[in-house]
Short mmCIF file of C-alpha atoms in Angstrom, two decimals:
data_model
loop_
_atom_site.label_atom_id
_atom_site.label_comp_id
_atom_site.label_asym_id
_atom_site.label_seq_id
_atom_site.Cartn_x
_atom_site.Cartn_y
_atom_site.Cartn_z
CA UNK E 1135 0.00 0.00 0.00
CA UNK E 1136 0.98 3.46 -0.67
CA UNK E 1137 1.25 6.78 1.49
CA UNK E 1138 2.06 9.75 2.21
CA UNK E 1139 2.96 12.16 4.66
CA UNK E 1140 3.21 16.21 4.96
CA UNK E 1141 5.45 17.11 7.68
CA UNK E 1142 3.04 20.75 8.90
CA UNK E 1143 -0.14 21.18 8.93
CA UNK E 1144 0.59 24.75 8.36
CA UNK E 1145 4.11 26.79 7.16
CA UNK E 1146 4.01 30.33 7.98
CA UNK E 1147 6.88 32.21 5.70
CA UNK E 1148 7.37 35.76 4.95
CA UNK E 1149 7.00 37.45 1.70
CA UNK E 1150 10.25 37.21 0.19
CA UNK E 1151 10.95 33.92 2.07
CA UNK E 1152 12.06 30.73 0.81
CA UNK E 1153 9.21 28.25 0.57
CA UNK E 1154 10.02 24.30 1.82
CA UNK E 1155 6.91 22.02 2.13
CA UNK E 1156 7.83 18.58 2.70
CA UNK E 1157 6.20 15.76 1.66
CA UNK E 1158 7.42 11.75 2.27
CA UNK E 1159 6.31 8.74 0.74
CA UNK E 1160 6.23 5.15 0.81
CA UNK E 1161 5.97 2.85 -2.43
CA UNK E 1162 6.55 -0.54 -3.18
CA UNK E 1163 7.24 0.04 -6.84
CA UNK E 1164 8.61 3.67 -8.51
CA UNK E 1165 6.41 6.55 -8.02
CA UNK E 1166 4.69 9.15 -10.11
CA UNK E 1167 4.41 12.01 -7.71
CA UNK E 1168 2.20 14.89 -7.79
CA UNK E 1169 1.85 18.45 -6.10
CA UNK E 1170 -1.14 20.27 -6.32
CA UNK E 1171 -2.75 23.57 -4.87
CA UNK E 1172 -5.47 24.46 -3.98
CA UNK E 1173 -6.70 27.94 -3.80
CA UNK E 1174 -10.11 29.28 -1.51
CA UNK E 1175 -12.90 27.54 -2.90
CA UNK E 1176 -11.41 25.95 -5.58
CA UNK E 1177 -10.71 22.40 -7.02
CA UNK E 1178 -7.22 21.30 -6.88
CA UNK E 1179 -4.65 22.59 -9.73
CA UNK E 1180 -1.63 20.73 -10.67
CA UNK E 1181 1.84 22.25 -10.06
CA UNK E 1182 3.87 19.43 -11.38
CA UNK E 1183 4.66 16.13 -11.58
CA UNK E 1184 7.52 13.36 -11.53
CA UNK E 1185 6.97 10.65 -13.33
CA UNK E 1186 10.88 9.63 -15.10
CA UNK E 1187 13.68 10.86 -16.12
CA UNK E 1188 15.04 13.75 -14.09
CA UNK E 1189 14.87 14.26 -10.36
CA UNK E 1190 14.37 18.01 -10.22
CA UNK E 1191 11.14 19.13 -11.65
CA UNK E 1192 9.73 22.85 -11.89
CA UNK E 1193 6.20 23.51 -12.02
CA UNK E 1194 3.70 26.49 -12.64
CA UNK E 1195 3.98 30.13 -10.58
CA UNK E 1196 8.14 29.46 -10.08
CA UNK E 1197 7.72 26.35 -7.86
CA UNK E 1198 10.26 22.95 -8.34
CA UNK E 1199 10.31 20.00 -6.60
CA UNK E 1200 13.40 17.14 -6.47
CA UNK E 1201 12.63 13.79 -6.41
CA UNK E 1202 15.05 11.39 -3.76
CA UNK E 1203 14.42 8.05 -3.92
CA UNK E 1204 17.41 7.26 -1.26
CA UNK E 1205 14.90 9.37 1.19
CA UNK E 1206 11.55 8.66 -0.15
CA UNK E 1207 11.05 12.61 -0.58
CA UNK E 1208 9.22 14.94 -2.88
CA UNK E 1209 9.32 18.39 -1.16
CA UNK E 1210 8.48 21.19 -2.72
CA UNK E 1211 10.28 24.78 -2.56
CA UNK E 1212 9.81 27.94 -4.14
CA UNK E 1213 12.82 31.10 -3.75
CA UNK E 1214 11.03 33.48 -2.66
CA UNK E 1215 7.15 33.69 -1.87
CA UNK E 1216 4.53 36.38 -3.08
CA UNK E 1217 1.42 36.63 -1.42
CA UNK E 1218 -0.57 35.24 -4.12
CA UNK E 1219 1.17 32.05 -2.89
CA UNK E 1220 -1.11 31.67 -0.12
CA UNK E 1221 -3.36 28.68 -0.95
CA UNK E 1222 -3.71 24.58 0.34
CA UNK E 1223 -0.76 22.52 -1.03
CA UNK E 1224 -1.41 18.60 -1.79
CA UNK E 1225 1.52 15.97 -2.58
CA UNK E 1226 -0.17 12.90 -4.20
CA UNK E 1227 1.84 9.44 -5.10
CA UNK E 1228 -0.02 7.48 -7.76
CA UNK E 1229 0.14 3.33 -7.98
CA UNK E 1230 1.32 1.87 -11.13
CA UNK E 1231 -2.59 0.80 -12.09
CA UNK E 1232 -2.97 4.59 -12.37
CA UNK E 1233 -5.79 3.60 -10.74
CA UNK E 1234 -5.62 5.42 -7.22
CA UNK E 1235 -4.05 8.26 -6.50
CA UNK E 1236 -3.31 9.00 -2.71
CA UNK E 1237 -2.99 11.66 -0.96
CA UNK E 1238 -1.20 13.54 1.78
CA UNK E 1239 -3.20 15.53 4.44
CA UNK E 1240 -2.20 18.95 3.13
CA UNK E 1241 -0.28 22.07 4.23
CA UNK E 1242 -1.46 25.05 4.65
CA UNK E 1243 0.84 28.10 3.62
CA UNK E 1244 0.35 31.52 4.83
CA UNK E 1245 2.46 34.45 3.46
CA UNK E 1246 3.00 37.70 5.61
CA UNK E 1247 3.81 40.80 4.33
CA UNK R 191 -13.58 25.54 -21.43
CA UNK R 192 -16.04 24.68 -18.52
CA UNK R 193 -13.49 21.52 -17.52
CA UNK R 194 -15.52 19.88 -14.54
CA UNK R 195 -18.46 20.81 -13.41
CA UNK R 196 -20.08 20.13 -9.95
CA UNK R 197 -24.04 20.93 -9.39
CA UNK R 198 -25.17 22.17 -6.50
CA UNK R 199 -22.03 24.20 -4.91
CA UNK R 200 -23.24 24.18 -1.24
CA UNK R 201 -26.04 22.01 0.28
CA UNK R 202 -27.06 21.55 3.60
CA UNK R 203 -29.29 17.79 4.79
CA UNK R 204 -30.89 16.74 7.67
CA UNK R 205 -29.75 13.14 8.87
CA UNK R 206 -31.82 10.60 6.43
CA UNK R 207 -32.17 12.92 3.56
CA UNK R 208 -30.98 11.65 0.12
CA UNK R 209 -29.86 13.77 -2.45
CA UNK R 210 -27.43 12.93 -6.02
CA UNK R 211 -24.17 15.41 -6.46
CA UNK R 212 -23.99 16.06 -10.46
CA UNK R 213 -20.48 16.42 -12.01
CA UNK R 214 -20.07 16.64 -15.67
CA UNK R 215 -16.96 17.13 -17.59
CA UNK R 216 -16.62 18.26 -21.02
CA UNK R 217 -12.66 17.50 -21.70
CA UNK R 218 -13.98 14.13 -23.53
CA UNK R 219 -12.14 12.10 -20.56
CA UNK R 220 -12.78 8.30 -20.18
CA UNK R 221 -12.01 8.47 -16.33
CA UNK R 222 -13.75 9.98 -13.69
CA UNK R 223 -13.98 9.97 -9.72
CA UNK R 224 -15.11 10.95 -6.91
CA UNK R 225 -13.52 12.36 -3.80
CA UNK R 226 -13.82 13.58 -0.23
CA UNK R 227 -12.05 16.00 1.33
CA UNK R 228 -11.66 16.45 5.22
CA UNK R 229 -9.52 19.09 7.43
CA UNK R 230 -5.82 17.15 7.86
CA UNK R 231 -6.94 14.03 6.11
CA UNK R 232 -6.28 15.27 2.58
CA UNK R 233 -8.52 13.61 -0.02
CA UNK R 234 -10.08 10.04 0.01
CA UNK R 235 -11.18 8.61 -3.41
CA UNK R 236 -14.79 7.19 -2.50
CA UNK R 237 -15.85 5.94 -6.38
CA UNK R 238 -14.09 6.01 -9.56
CA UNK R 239 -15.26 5.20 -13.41
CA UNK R 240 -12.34 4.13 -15.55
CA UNK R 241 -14.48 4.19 -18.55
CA UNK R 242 -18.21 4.86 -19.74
CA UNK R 243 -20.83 1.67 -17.88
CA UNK R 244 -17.79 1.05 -15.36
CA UNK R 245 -17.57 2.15 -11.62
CA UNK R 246 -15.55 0.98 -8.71
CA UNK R 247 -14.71 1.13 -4.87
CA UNK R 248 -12.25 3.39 -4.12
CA UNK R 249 -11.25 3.77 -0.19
CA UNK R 250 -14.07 5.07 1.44
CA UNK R 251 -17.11 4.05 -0.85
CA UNK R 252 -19.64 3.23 2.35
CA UNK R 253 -22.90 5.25 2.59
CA UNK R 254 -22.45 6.38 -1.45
CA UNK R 255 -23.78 5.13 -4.57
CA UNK R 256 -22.75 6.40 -8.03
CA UNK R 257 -24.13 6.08 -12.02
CA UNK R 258 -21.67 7.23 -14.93
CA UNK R 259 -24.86 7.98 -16.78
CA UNK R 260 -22.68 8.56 -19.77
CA UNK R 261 -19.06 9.34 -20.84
CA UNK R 262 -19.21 13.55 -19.73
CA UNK R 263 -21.43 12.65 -16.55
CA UNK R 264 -20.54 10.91 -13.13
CA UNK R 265 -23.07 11.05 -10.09
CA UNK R 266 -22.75 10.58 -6.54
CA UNK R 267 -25.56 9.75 -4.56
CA UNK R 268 -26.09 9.40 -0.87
CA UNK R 269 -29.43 7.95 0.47
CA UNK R 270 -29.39 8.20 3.64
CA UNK R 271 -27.30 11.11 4.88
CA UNK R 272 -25.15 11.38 8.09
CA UNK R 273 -23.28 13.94 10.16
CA UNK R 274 -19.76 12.24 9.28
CA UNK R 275 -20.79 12.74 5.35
CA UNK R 276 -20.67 16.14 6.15
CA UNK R 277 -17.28 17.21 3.47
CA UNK R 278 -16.50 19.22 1.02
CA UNK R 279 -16.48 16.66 -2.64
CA UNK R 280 -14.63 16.86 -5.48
CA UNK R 281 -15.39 15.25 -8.95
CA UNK R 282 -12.67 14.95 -11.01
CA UNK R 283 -11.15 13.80 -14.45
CA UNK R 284 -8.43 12.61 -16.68
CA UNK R 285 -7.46 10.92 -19.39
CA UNK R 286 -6.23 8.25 -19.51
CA UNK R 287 -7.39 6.07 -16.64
CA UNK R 288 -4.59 3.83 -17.10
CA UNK R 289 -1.69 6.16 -17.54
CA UNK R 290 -0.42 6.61 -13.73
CA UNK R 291 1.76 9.79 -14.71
CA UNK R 292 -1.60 11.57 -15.91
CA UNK R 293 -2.88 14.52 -14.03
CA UNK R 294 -6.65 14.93 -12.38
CA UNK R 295 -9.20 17.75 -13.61
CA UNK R 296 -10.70 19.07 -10.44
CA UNK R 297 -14.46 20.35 -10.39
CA UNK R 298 -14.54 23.44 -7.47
CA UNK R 299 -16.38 20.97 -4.96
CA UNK R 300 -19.75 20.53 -3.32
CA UNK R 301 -19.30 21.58 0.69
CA UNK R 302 -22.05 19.31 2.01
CA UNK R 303 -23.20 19.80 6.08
CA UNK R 304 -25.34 17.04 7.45
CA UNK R 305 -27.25 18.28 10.50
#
């Protein structure tokens, strides 16, 4: 069975700030891993993806992502954060059926001026 | 480009009501699901359709029914409602159901309270 975890419920940075959300996983088999975002009463948007090929992967809105299989991490980081970077952030693993996709509990990022 | 979209956007039930949520997508996607979403739980997949007269059990499928009525339309119905089916759900979509690097279409979400 799959998993995964989000280390912080909620990450408080300051505008300007570097972003680091972490997310872990556990697999039996290579992962596809997903981040997604979700913004006040919205669905969730996708910010990238890993599926193959190389380990560092940048998304939408300036935000990458390095796959490392030795630590079973995804996290996600962005240089510096605006304010319009305030939203719900999902990581996701996906089984090789394609079939289910699971998800972490989220993290909540809140941006002060 | 509607992408998915979830009828009604808020609802509120008294314990025992039924009621269907309507999701329709227009991206011509063979997959489609259906999902919960709870405060530090993330989301749960409850049903899924891999293609058009297919549906199955995702992880938390108890208390739902669905009907992919046809390829752009997936329902989710509840018949007899509860407090702990009080969520916000998402329909969602992509294409194709087998590919496990393919992204899912999100519909904005139903928030459903159950009094």
């Amino acid at each position: 069975a799959q998993s995964v975890t989000q280390l912080g419920s909620h990450v408080s940075v300051s505008e300007g700030a570097l972003v680091l959300l972490r997310c872990n996983y556990s697999s039996s088999v290579p992962p596809y891993l997903f981040w997604y975002v979700q913004y006040p009463n919205q669905g969730l948007q996708l910010l990238l993806k890993y599926t193959t090929g190389a380990t560092l992967v940048k998304g939408i809105n300036g935000f990458e992502a390095e796959f490392k299989k030795s630590e079973t991490s995804f996290h996600l980081t962005k240089p510096s954060a605006h304010m319009s970077d305030a939203a719900e952030y999902f990581c996701a693993v996906s089984n090789n059926a394609g079939n289910m996709l699971t998800f972490g509990g989220g993290t909540r990022l809140m941006v002060k001026p | 480009n509607a992408g998915v979209t979830q009828t009604p956007k808020f609802q509120v039930l008294k314990t025992g009501q039924s009621m269907t949520l309507q999701c329709a997508q227009d991206m011509n996607h063979n997959s489609m699901y259906w999902y919960r979403q709870d405060p530090g739980m993330g989301l749960r997949l409850i049903y899924y359709s891999a293609s058009e007269g297919t549906t199955d059990k995702g992880e938390v499928p108890n208390g739902y029914n669905v009907s992919r009525l046809n390829k752009r339309e997936f329902s989710l119905r509840l018949e007899s409602a509860a407090p702990s089916q009080t969520s916000v759900y998402f329909c969602a979509s992509r294409e194709p159901h087998s590919a496990a690097n393919s992204p899912l279409h999100f519909g904005n979400g139903t928030r459903l309270t159950v009094t």
